[in-house]
XYZ file of C-alpha atoms in Angstrom:
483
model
C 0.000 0.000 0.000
C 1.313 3.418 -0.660
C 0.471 6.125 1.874
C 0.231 10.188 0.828
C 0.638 12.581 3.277
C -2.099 14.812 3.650
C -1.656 18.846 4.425
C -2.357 19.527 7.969
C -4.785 22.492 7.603
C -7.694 22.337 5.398
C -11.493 23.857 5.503
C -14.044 22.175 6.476
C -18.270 23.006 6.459
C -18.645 24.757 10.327
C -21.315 21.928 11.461
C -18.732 18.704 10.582
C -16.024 20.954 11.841
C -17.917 21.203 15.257
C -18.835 17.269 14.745
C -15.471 16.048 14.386
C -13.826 18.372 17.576
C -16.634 17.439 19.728
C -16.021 13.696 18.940
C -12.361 14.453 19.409
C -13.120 16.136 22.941
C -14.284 13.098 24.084
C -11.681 11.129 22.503
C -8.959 13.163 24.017
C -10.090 11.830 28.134
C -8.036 8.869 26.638
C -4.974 10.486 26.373
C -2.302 9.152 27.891
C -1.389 10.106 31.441
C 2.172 11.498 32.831
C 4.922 10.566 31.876
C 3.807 9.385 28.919
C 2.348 12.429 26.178
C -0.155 13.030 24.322
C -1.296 13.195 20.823
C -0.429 16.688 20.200
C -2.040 16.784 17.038
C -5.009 15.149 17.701
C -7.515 17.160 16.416
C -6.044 17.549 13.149
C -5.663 13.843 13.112
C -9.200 12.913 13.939
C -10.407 15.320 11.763
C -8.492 14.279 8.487
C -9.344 10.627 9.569
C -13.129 11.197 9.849
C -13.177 13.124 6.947
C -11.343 11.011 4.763
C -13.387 9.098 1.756
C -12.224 5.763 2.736
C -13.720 6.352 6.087
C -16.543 8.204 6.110
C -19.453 6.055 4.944
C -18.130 2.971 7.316
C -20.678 1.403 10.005
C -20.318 4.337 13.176
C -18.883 1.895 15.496
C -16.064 1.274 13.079
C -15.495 4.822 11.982
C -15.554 5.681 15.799
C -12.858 3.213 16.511
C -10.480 4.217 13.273
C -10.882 8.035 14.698
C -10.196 6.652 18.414
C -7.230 5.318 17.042
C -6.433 8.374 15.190
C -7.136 10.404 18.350
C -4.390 8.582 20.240
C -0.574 9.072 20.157
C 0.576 6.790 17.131
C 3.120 6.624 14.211
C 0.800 6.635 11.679
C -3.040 7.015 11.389
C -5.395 4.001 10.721
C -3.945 2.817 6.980
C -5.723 4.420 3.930
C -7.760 2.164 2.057
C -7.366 2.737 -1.558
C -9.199 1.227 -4.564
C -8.021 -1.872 -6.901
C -11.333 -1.090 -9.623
C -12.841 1.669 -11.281
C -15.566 1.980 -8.262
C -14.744 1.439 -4.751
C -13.911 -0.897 -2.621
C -16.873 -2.354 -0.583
C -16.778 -3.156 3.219
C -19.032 -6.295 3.998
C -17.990 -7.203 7.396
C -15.399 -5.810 10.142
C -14.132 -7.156 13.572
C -13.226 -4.690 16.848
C -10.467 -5.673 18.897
C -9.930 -5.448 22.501
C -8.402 -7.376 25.468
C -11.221 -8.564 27.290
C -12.736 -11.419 25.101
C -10.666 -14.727 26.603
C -8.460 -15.572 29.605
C -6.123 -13.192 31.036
C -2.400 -13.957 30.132
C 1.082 -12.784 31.027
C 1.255 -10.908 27.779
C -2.152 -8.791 29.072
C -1.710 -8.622 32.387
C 0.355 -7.948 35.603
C 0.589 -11.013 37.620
C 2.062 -10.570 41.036
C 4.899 -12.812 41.930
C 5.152 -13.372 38.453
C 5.864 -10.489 35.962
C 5.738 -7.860 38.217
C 8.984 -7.374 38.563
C 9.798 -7.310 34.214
C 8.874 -4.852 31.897
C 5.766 -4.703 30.244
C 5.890 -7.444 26.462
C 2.553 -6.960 24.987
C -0.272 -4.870 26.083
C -0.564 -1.415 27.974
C 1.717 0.701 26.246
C 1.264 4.501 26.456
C 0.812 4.250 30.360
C -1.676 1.529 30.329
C -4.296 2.600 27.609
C -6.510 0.012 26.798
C -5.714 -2.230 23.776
C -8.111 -2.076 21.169
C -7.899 -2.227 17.300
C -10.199 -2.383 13.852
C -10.156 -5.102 11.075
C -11.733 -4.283 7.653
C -12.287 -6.413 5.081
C -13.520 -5.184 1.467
C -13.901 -6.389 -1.347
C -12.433 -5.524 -4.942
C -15.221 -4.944 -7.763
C -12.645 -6.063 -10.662
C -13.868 -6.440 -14.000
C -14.388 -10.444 -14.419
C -14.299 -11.042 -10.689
C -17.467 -12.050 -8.543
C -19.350 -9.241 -6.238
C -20.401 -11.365 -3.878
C -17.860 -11.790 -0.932
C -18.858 -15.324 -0.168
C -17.712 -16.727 -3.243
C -13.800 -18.358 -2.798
C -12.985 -16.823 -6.404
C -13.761 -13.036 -4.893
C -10.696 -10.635 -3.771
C -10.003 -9.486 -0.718
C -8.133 -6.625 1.150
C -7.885 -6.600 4.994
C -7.069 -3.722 6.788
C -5.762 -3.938 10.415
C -4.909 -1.053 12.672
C -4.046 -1.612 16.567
C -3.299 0.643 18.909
C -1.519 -0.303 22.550
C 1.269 -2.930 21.120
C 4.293 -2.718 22.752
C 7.720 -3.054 19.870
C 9.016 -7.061 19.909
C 12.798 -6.853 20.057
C 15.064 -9.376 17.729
C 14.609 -13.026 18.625
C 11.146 -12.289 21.066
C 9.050 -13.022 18.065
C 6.128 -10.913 16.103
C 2.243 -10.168 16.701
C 0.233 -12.558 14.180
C -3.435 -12.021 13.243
C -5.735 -14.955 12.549
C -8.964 -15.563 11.140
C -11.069 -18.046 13.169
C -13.914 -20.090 11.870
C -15.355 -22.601 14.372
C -16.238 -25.852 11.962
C -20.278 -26.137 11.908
C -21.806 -29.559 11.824
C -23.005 -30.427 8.184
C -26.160 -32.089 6.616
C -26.224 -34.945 6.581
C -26.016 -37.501 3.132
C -27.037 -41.036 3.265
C -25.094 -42.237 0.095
C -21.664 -42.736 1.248
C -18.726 -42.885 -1.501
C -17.501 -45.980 -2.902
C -14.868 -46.181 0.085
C -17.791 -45.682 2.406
C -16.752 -42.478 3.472
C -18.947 -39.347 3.789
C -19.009 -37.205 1.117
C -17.150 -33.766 0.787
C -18.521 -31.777 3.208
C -21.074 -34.288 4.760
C -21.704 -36.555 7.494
C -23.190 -40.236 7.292
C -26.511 -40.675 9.220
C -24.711 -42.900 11.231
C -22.516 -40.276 12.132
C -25.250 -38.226 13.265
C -26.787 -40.433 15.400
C -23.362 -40.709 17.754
C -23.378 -36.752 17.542
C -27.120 -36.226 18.378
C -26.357 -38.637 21.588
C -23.293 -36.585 22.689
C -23.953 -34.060 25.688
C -27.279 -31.946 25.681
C -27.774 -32.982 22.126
C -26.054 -29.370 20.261
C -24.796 -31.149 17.364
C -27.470 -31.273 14.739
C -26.827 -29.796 11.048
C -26.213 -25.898 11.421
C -25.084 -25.874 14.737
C -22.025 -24.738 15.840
C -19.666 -27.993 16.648
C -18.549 -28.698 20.254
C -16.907 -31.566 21.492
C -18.717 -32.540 24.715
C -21.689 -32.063 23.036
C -23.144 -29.009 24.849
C -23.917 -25.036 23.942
C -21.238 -23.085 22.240
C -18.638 -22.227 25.012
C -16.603 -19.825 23.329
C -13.440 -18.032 24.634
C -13.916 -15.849 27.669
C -11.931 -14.499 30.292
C -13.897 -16.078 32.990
C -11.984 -19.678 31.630
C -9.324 -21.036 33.174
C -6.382 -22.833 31.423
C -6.578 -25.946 31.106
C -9.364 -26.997 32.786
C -12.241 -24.570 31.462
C -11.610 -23.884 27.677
C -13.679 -23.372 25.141
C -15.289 -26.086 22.917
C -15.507 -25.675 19.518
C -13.159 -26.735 17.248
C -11.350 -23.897 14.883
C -9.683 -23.131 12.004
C -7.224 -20.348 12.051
C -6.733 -18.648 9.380
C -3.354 -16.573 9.228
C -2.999 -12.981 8.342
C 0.518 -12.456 8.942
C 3.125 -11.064 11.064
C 2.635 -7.878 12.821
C 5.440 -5.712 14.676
C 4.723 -2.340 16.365
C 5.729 0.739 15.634
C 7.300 3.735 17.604
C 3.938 4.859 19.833
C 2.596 1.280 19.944
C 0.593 0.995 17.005
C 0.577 -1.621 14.660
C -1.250 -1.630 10.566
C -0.957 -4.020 8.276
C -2.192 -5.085 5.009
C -3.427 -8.524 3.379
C -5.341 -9.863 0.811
C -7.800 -13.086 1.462
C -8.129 -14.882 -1.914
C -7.145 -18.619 -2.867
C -3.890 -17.841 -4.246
C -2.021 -19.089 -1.219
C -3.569 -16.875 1.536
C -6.476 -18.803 2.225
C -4.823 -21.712 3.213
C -4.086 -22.962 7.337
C -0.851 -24.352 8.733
C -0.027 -28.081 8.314
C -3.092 -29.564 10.817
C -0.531 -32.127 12.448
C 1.425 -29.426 14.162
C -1.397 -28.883 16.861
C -0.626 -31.559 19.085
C 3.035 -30.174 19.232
C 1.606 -26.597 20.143
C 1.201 -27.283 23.800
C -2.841 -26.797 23.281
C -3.822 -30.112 21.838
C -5.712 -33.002 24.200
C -4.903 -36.321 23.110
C -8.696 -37.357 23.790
C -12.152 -36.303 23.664
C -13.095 -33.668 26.112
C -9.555 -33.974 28.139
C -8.122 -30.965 28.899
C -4.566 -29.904 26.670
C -2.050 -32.131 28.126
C 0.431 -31.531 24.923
C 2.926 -29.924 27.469
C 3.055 -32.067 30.239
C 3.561 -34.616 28.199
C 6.737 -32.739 26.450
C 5.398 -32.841 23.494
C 6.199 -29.323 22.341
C 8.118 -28.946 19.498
C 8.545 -32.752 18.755
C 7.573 -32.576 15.239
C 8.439 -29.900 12.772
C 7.022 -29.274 8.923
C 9.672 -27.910 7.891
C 10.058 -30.543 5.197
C 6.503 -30.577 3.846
C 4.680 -34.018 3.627
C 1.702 -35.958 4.985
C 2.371 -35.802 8.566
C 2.715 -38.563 11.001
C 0.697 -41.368 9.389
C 2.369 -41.220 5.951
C 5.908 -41.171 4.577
C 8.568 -38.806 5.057
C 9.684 -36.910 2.152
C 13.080 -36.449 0.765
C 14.556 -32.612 2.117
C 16.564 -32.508 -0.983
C 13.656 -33.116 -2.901
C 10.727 -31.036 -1.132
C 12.955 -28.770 1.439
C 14.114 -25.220 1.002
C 17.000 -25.484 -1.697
C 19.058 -22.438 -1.218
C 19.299 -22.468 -5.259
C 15.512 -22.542 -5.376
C 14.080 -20.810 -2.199
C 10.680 -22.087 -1.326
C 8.359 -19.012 -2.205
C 4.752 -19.800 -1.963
C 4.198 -16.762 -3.335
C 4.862 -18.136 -6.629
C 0.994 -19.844 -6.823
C 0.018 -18.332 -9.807
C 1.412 -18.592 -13.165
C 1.493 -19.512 -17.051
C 4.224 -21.849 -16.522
C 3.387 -25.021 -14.119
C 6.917 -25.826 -13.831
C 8.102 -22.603 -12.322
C 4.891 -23.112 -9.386
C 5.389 -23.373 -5.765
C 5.181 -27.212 -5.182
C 6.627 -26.851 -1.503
C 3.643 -25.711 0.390
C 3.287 -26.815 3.835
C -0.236 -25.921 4.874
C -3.470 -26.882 2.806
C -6.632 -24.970 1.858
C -8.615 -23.771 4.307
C -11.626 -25.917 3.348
C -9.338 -28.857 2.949
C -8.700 -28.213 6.637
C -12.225 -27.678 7.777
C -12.627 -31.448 5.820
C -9.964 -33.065 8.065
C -11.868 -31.779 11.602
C -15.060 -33.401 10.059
C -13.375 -36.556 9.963
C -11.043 -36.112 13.606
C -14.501 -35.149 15.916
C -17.736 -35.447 13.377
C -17.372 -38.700 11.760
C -17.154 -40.731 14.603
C -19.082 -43.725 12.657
C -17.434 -43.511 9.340
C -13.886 -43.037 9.626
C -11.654 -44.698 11.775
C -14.549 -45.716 14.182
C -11.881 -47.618 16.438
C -9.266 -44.946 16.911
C -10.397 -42.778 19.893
C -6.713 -40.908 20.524
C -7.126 -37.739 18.884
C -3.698 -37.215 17.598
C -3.732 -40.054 15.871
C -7.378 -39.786 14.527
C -5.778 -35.990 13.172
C -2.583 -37.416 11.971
C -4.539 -40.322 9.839
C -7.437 -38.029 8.384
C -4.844 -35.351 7.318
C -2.817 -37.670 5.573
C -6.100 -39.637 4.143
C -8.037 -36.061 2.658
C -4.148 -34.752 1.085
C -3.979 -37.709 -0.474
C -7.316 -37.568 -2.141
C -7.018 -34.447 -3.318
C -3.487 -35.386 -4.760
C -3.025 -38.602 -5.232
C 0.535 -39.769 -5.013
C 1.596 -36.323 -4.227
C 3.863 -36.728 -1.297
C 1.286 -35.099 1.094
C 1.803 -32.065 -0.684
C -0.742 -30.001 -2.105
C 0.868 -28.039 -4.691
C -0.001 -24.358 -6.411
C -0.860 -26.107 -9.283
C -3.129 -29.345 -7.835
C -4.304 -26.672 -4.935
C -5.817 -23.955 -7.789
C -9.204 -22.970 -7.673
C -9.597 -24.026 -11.178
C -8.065 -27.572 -11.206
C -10.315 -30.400 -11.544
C -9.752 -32.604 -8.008
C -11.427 -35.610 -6.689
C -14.312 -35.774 -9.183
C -15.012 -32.517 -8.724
C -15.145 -29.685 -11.833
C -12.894 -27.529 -10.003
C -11.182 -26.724 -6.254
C -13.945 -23.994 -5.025
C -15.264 -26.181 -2.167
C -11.422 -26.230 -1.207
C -11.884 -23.142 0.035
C -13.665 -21.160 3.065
C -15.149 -17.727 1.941
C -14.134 -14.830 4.674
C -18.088 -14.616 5.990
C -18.071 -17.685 7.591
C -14.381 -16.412 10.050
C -16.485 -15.110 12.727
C -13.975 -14.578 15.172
C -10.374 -13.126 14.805
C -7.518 -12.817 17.197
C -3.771 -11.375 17.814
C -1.139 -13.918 19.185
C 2.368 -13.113 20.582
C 4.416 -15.608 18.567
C 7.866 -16.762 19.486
C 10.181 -19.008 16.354
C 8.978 -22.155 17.327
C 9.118 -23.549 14.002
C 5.426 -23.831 13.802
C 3.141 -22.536 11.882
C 0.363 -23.188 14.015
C -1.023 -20.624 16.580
C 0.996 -20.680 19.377
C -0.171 -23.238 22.031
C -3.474 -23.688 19.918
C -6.341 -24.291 20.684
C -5.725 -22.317 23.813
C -5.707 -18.675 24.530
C -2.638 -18.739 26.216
C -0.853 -16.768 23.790
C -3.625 -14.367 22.562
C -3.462 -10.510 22.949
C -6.649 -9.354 21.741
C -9.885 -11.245 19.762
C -12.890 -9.553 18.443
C -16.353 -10.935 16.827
C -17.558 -10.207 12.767
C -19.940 -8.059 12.085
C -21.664 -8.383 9.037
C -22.475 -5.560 6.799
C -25.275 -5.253 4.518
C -25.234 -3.874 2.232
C -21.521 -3.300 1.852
C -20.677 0.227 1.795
C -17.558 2.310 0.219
C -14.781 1.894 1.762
C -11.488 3.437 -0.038
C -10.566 6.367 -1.826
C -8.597 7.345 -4.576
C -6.461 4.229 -6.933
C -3.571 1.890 -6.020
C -0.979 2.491 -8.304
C -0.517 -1.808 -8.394
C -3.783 -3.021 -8.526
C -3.184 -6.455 -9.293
């Protein structure tokens, strides 16, 4: 993204003059305290940031957080949105961020006795503002692209802005945001495939019998999945790790690294499509997270059974249940870099083929066959790391047959013909159905995975979708690369 700096007087009409400085007033009683200083140009910053064509047509609790952010001391103001079409971008749905939404942690919070005595890594900066931030997602109406943002062919831009971030020094690691969708229990199909397997997407009745018995009865088709079988439990700071966690089973989607800047605030840019960014980490990692229970309903026991870090995919491959692959055939050849950023491309040859994670529907796929389809797959296997390791390996190789557990740019694109199916779409998991998003403190672990996921040990803010319809404008002026 390219940012223009904007002068720092202009004119405005008297009554959204008066508008803007008395929502700055009351902005300002969140200025920092002494020592730390104020915004000194916060008026002219929440001004030119409410005004702004990118911003003013947005939902009010949105704009109202962008200007907050604005309002406080910060490097730069929230990130201008700018168009990649001839008309603008549209915003469809948006997430706001704050610390309150899961368990306390020693990244958010003081803990006598035992980071009391350290200086602050995560949260409070600016002498102990609140952290809070905005995501917006809109999407690109290109010629020849589709309008509607649940379709997987549509284009994405996400927009982050956080403000309260404290800087991550060298080796300490890097802020990463993530996507979450919590995997849904499907309808059910009586014809099973050939193999007798559920089809894509779809649970065998006899599947659904064993889910309909589990609990208070929750999971029926179009409910929300949880493993004990009870009401949605979803993260809150009232839960206490690992004993009382949430229950539903998620798919994190990543939206890169994040590192703050000189006043705490952190922006960043990404683009949600299916050429490589809407795909999840390697499933298999999660038991070696130090999140992971090894059976149904047990609390995470992945670290007191040392089992952080035990397996790496840095090699890509099938996991666990298949066969390791060759590094000097599928690891990071200095002469040839692994760059999943080659997806796309006339020539097939010159394609990533090193990928270590999978599709994001792909993924949702595997967790239908680890907790939903308790009847048809692997009925006998009740350790979940195994159940994991086998149904990863199992839906990679169906999708690429003979493939070394690898799905490839070329096998993995939207448009290739997989499985008996026309094309890859169901592959992939549109951005309306990620109702949840969070910020982790990473560390180089060698995982891609969350950091102890599927806890919230590691989490530094969360926030829930809203949904907005219908979309409104959301950017101003052209990208100079709007690819």
């Amino acid at each position: 993204m390219k940012f223009r700096s904007r002068p720092r007087h202009f004119l405005l009409p008297t009554n959204v003059l008066l508008a803007l400085l008395t929502a700055s007033a009351a902005a300002r009683a969140e200025q920092p305290d002494p020592p730390c200083h104020p915004n000194p140009d916060a008026a002219t910053d929440t001004a030119t940031v409410a005004a702004r064509g990118d911003v003013a047509s947005l939902p009010r609790p949105l704009k109202d957080m962008l200007v907050r952010l604005a309002d406080r001391p910060h490097s730069i103001v929230p990130v201008q949105a700018r168009a990649e079409a001839d008309s603008p971008s549209q915003l469809f749905q948006y997430y706001l961020l704050d610390t309150k939404g899961f368990e306390p942690n020693v990244f958010t919070k003081i803990f006598p006795g035992v980071n009391d005595q350290v200086q602050l890594t995560a949260t409070g900066g600016n002498c102990g503002l609140p952290t809070v931030g905005a995501v917006r997602l809109v999407l690109e109406p290109k010629p020849g692209l589709p309008t509607d943002p649940a379709d997987p062919r549509a284009f994405i831009d996400v927009f982050t802005d956080i403000s309260g971030l404290f800087v991550i020094n060298n080796e300490s690691g890097w802020y990463e945001g993530w996507m979450i969708h919590d995997v849904t229990v499907p309808a059910v199909d009586p014809v099973a495939r050939r193999d007798r397997h559920a089809h894509f997407g779809a649970i065998l009745p006899s599947d659904a019998a064993l889910l309909r018995k589990m609990g208070t009865g929750n999971n029926v088709p179009g409910n929300t999945f949880t493993i004990d079988g009870n009401r949605p439990h979803f993260p809150s700071a009232s839960d206490r790790f690992p004993d009382v966690q949430t229950n539903v089973v998620s798919i994190y989607l990543s939206m890169g690294t994040y590192n703050a800047l000189q006043q705490s605030d952190a922006h960043s840019y990404w683009e949600f499509n299916y050429l490589g960014t809407n795909w999840v980490h390697p499933l298999y990692e999660l038991p070696f997270t130090g999140g992971f229970p090894d059976k149904f309903g047990v609390a995470p026991d992945a670290f007191e059974d040392g089992e952080i870090g035990k397996l790496q995919s840095i090699v890509p491959g099938p996991g666990p249940s298949g066969a390791k692959n060759d590094p000097r055939a599928v690891g990071d050849d200095p002469n040839l870099p692994r760059d999943p950023d080659k997806f796309d491309g006339t020539a097939d040859a010159q394609r990533e083929f090193r990928q270590r994670g999978v599709p994001s529907g792909l993924a949702n796929e595997i967790f239908l066959d680890v907790y939903l389809r308790r009847a048809s797959f692997e009925p006998q296997v009740k350790d979940l790391q195994q159940r994991l390791f086998d149904a990863y390996a199992a839906e990679v190789e169906r999708v690429n047959p003979g493939g070394h557990g690898i799905i490839t740019a070329k096998v993995g694109d939207i448009d290739t013909a997989t499985d008996g199916f026309a094309d890859n779409s169901r592959l992939y998991l549109p951005p309306t159905v990620f109702e949840r998003f969070a910020v982790t403190r990473e560390i180089n672990d060698g995982l891609l995975a969350p950091r102890f996921s599927p806890s919230q040990r590691a989490w530094v803010l969360s926030g829930t979708r809203v949904a907005v319809s219908p979309a409104v404008p959301a950017s101003a002026g052209r990208d100079a690369d709007d690819r």
